[in-house]
mmCIF file with all atom_site columns, C-alpha atoms in Angstrom:
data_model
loop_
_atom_site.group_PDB
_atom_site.id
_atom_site.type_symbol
_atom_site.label_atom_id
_atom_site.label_alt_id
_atom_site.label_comp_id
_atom_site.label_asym_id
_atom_site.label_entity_id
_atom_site.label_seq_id
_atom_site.pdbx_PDB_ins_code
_atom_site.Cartn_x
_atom_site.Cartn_y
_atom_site.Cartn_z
_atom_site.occupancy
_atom_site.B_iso_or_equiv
_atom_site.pdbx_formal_charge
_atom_site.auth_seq_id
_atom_site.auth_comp_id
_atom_site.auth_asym_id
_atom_site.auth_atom_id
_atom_site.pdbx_PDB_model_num
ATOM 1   C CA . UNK J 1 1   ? 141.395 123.907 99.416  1.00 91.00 ? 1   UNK J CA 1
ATOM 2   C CA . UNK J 1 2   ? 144.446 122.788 101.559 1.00 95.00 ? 2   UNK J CA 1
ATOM 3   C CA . UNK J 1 3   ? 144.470 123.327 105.376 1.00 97.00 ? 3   UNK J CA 1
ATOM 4   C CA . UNK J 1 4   ? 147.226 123.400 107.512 1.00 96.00 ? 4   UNK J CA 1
ATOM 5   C CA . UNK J 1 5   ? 146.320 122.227 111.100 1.00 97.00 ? 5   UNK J CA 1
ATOM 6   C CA . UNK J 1 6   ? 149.498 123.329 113.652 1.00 98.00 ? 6   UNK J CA 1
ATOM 7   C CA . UNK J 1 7   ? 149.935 123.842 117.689 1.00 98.00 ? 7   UNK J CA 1
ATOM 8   C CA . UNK J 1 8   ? 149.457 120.611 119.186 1.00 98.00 ? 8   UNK J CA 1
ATOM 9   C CA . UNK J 1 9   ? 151.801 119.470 121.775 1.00 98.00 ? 9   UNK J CA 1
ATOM 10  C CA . UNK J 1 10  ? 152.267 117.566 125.242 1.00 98.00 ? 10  UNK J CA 1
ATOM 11  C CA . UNK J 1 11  ? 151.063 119.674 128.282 1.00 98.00 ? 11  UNK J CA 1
ATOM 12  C CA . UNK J 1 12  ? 149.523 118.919 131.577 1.00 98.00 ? 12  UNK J CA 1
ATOM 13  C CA . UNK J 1 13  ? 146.282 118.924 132.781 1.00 98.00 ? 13  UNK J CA 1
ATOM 14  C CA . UNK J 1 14  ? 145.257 122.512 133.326 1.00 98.00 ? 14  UNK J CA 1
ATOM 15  C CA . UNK J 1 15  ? 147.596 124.247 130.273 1.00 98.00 ? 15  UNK J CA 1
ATOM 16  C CA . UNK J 1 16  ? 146.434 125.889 127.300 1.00 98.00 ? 16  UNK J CA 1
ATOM 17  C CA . UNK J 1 17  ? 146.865 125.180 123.580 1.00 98.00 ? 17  UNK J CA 1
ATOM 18  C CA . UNK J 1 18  ? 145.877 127.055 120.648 1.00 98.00 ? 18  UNK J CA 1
ATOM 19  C CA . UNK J 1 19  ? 145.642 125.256 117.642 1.00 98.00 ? 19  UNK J CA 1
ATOM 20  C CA . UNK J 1 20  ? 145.435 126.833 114.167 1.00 98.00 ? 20  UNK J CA 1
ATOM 21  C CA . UNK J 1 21  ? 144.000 125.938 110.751 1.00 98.00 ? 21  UNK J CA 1
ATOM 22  C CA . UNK J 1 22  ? 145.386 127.657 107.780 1.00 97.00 ? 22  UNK J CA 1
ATOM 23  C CA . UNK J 1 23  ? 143.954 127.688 104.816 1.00 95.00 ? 23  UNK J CA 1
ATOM 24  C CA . UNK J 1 24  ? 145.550 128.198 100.900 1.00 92.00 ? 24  UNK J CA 1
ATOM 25  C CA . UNK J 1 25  ? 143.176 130.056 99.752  1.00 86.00 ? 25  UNK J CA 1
ATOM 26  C CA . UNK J 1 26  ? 141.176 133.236 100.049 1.00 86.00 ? 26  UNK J CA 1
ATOM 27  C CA . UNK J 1 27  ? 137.730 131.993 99.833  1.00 86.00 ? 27  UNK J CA 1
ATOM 28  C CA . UNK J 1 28  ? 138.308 130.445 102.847 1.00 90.00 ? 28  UNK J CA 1
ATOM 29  C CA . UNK J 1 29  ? 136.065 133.009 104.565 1.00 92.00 ? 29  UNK J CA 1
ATOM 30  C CA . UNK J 1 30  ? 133.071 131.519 102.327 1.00 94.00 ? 30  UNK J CA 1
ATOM 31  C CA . UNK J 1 31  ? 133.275 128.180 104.340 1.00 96.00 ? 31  UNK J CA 1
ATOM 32  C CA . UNK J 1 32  ? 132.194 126.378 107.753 1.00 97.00 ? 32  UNK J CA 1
ATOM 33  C CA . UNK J 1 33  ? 135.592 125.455 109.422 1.00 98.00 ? 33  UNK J CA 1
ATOM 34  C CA . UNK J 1 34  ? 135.254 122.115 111.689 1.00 98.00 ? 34  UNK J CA 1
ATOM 35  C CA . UNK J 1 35  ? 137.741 120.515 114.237 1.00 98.00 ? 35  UNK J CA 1
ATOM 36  C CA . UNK J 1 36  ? 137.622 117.393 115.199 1.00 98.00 ? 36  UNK J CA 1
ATOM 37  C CA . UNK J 1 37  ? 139.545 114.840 117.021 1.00 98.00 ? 37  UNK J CA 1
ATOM 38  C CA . UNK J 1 38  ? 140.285 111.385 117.504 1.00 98.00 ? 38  UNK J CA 1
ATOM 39  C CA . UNK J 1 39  ? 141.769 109.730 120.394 1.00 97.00 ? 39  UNK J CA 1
ATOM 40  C CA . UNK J 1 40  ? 143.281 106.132 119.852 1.00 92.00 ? 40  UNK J CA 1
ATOM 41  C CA . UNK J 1 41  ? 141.122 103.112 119.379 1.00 95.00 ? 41  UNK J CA 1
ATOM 42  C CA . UNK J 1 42  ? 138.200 105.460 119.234 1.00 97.00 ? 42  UNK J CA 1
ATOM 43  C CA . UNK J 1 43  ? 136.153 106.969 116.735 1.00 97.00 ? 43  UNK J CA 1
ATOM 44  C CA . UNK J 1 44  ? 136.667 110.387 114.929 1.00 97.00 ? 44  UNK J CA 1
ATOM 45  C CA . UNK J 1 45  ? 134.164 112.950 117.263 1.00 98.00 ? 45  UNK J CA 1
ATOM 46  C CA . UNK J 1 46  ? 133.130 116.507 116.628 1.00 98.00 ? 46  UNK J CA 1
ATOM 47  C CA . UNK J 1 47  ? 134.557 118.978 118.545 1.00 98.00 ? 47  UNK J CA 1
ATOM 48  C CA . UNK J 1 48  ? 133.523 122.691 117.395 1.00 98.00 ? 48  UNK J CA 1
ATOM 49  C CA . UNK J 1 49  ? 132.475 124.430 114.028 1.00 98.00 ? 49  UNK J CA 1
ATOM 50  C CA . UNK J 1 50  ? 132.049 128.352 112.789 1.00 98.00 ? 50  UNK J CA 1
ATOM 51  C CA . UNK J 1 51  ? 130.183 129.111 110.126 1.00 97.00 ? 51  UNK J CA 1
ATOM 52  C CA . UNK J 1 52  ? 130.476 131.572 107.710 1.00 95.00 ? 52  UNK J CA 1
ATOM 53  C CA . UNK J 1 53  ? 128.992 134.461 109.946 1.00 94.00 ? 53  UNK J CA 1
ATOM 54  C CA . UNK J 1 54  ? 131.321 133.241 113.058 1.00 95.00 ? 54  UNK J CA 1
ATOM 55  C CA . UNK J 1 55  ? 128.360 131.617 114.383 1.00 97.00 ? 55  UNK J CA 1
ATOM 56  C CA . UNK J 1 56  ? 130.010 128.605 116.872 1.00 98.00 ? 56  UNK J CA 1
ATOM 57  C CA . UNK J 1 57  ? 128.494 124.969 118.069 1.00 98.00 ? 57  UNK J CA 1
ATOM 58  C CA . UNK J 1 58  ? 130.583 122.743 120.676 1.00 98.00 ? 58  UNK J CA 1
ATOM 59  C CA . UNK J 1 59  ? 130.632 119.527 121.283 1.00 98.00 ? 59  UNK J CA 1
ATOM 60  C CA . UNK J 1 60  ? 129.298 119.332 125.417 1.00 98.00 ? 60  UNK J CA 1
ATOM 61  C CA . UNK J 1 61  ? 132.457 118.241 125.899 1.00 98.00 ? 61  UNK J CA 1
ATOM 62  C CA . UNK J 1 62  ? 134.342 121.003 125.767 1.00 98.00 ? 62  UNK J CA 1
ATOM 63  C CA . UNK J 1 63  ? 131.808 123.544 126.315 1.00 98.00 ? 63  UNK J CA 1
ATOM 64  C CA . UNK J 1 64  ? 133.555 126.622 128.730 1.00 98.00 ? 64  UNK J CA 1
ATOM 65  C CA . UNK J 1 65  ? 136.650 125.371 128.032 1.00 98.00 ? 65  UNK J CA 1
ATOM 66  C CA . UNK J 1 66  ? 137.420 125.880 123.813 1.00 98.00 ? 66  UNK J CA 1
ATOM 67  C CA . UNK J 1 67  ? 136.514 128.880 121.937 1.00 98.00 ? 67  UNK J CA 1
ATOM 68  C CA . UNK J 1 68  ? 136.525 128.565 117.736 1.00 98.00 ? 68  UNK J CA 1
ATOM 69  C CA . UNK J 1 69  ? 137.233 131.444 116.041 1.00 98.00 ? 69  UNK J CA 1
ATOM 70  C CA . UNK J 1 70  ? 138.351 132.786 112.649 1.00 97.00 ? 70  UNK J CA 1
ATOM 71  C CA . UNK J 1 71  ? 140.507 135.394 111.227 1.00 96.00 ? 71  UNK J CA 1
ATOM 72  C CA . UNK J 1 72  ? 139.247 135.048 107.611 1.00 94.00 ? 72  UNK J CA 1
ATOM 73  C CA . UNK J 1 73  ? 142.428 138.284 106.477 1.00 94.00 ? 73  UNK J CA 1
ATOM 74  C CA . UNK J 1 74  ? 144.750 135.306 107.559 1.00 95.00 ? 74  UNK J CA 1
ATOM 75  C CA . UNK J 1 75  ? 142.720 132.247 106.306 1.00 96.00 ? 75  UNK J CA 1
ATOM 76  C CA . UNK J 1 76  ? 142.902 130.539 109.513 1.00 97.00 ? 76  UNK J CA 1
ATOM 77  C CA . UNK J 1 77  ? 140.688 129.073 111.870 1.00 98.00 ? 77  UNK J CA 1
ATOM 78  C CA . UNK J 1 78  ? 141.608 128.805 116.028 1.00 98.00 ? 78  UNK J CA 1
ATOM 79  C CA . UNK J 1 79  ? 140.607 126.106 118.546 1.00 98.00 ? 79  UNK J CA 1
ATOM 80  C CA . UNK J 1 80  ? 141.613 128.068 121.812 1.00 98.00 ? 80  UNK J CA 1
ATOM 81  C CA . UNK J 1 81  ? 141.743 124.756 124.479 1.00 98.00 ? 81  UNK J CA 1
ATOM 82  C CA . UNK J 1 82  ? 141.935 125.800 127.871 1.00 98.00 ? 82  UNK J CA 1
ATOM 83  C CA . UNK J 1 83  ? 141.694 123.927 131.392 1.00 98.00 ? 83  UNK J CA 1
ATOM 84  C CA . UNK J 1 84  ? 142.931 120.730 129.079 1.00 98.00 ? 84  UNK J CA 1
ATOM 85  C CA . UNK J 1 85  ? 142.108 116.968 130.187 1.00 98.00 ? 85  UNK J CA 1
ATOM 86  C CA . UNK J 1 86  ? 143.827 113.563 129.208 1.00 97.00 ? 86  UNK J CA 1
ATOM 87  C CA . UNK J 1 87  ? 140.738 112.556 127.734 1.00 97.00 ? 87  UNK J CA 1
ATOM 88  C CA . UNK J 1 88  ? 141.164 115.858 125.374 1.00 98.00 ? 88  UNK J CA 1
ATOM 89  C CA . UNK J 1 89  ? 144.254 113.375 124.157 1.00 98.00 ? 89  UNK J CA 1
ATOM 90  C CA . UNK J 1 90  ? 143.534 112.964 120.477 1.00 98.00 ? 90  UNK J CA 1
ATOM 91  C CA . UNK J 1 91  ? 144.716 113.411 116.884 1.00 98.00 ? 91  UNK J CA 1
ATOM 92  C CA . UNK J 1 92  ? 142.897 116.792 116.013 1.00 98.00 ? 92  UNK J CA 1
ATOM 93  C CA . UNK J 1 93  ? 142.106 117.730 112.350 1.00 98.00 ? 93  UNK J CA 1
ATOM 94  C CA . UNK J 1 94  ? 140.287 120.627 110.897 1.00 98.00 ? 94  UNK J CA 1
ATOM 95  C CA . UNK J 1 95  ? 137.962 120.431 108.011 1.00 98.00 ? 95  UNK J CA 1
ATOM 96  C CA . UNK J 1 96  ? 136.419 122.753 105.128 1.00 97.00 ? 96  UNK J CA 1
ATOM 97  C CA . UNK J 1 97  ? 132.910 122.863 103.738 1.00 96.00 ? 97  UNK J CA 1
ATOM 98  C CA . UNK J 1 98  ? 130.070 124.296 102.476 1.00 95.00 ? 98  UNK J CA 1
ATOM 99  C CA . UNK J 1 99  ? 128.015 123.600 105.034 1.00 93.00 ? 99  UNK J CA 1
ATOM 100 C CA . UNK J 1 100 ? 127.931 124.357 108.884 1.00 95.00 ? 100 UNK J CA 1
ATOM 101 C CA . UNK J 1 101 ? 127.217 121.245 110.463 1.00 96.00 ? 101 UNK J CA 1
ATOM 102 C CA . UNK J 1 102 ? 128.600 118.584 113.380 1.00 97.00 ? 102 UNK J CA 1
ATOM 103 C CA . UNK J 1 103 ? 128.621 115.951 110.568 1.00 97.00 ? 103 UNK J CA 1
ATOM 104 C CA . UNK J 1 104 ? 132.331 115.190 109.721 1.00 97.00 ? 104 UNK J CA 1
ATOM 105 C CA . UNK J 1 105 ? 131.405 113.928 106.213 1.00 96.00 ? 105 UNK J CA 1
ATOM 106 C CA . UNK J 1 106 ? 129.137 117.099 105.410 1.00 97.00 ? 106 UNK J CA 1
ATOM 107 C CA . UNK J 1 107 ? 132.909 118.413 105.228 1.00 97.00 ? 107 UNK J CA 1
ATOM 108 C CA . UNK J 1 108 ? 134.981 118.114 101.947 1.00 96.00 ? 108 UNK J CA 1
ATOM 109 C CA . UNK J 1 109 ? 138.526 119.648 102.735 1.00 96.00 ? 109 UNK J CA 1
ATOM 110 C CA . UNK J 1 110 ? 140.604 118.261 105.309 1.00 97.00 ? 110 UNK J CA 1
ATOM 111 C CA . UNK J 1 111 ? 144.082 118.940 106.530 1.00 94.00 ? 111 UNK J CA 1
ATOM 112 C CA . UNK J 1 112 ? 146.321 116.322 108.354 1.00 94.00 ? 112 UNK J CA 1
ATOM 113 C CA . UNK J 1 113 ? 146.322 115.845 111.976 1.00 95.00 ? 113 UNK J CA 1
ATOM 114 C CA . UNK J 1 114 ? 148.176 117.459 114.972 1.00 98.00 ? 114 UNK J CA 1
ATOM 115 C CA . UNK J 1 115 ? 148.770 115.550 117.812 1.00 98.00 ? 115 UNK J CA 1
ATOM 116 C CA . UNK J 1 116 ? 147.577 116.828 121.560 1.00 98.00 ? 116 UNK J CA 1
ATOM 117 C CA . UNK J 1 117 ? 148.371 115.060 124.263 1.00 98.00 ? 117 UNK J CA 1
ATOM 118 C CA . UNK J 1 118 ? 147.570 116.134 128.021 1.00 98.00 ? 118 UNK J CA 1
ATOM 119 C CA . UNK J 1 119 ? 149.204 114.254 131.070 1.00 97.00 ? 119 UNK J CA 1
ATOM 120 C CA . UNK J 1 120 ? 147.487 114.307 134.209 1.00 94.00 ? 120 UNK J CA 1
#
């Protein structure tokens, strides 16, 4: 499985992104989609996950403010970021697997990053 990850950008504190995750193939629906992100001289961090049946888990972090979702006729994933932060400032990749879970390596398919960065 390839993904796509698109819609990062530079905004300011406050603004909206939506980021996508497209997939190349049509199974896609049959996986847990992950994003996660990771800000410079940090560690990679869980951000948000749907499972198969759209169920959703967020990191605490971003709770109220990002919404997952999935469009499985389009093979793409969302990560809807509103009321954005400079600490939401981080590479942000989406990732493919089997299993629904906050564990980055529980995921086999990832894409490569896009960038967000917020300005306060």
């Amino acid at each position: 499985v390839q993904l796509q990850a698109s819609g990062g950008g530079l905004v300011q504190a406050g603004d909206s992104l939506r980021l996508s995750c497209t997939a190349s193939e049509r199974t896609f629906g049959n996986y847990a989609v992950g994003w996660f992100r990771q800000a410079p001289g940090k560690e990679r961090e869980f951000v948000a996950t749907i499972g198969r049946s759209s169920d959703t888990t967020y990191t605490d972090s971003v709770k109220g403010r990002f919404t997952i979702s999935r469009d499985n006729a389009k093979n793409t994933v969302y990560l809807q970021m509103n009321s954005l932060k400079p600490e939401d400032t981080a590479v942000y990749y989406c990732a493919a697997g089997a299993v629904y879970s906050r564990m980055a390596g529980l995921y086999a398919y990832w894409g490569h990053g896009t960038q967000v960065t917020v300005s306060s």
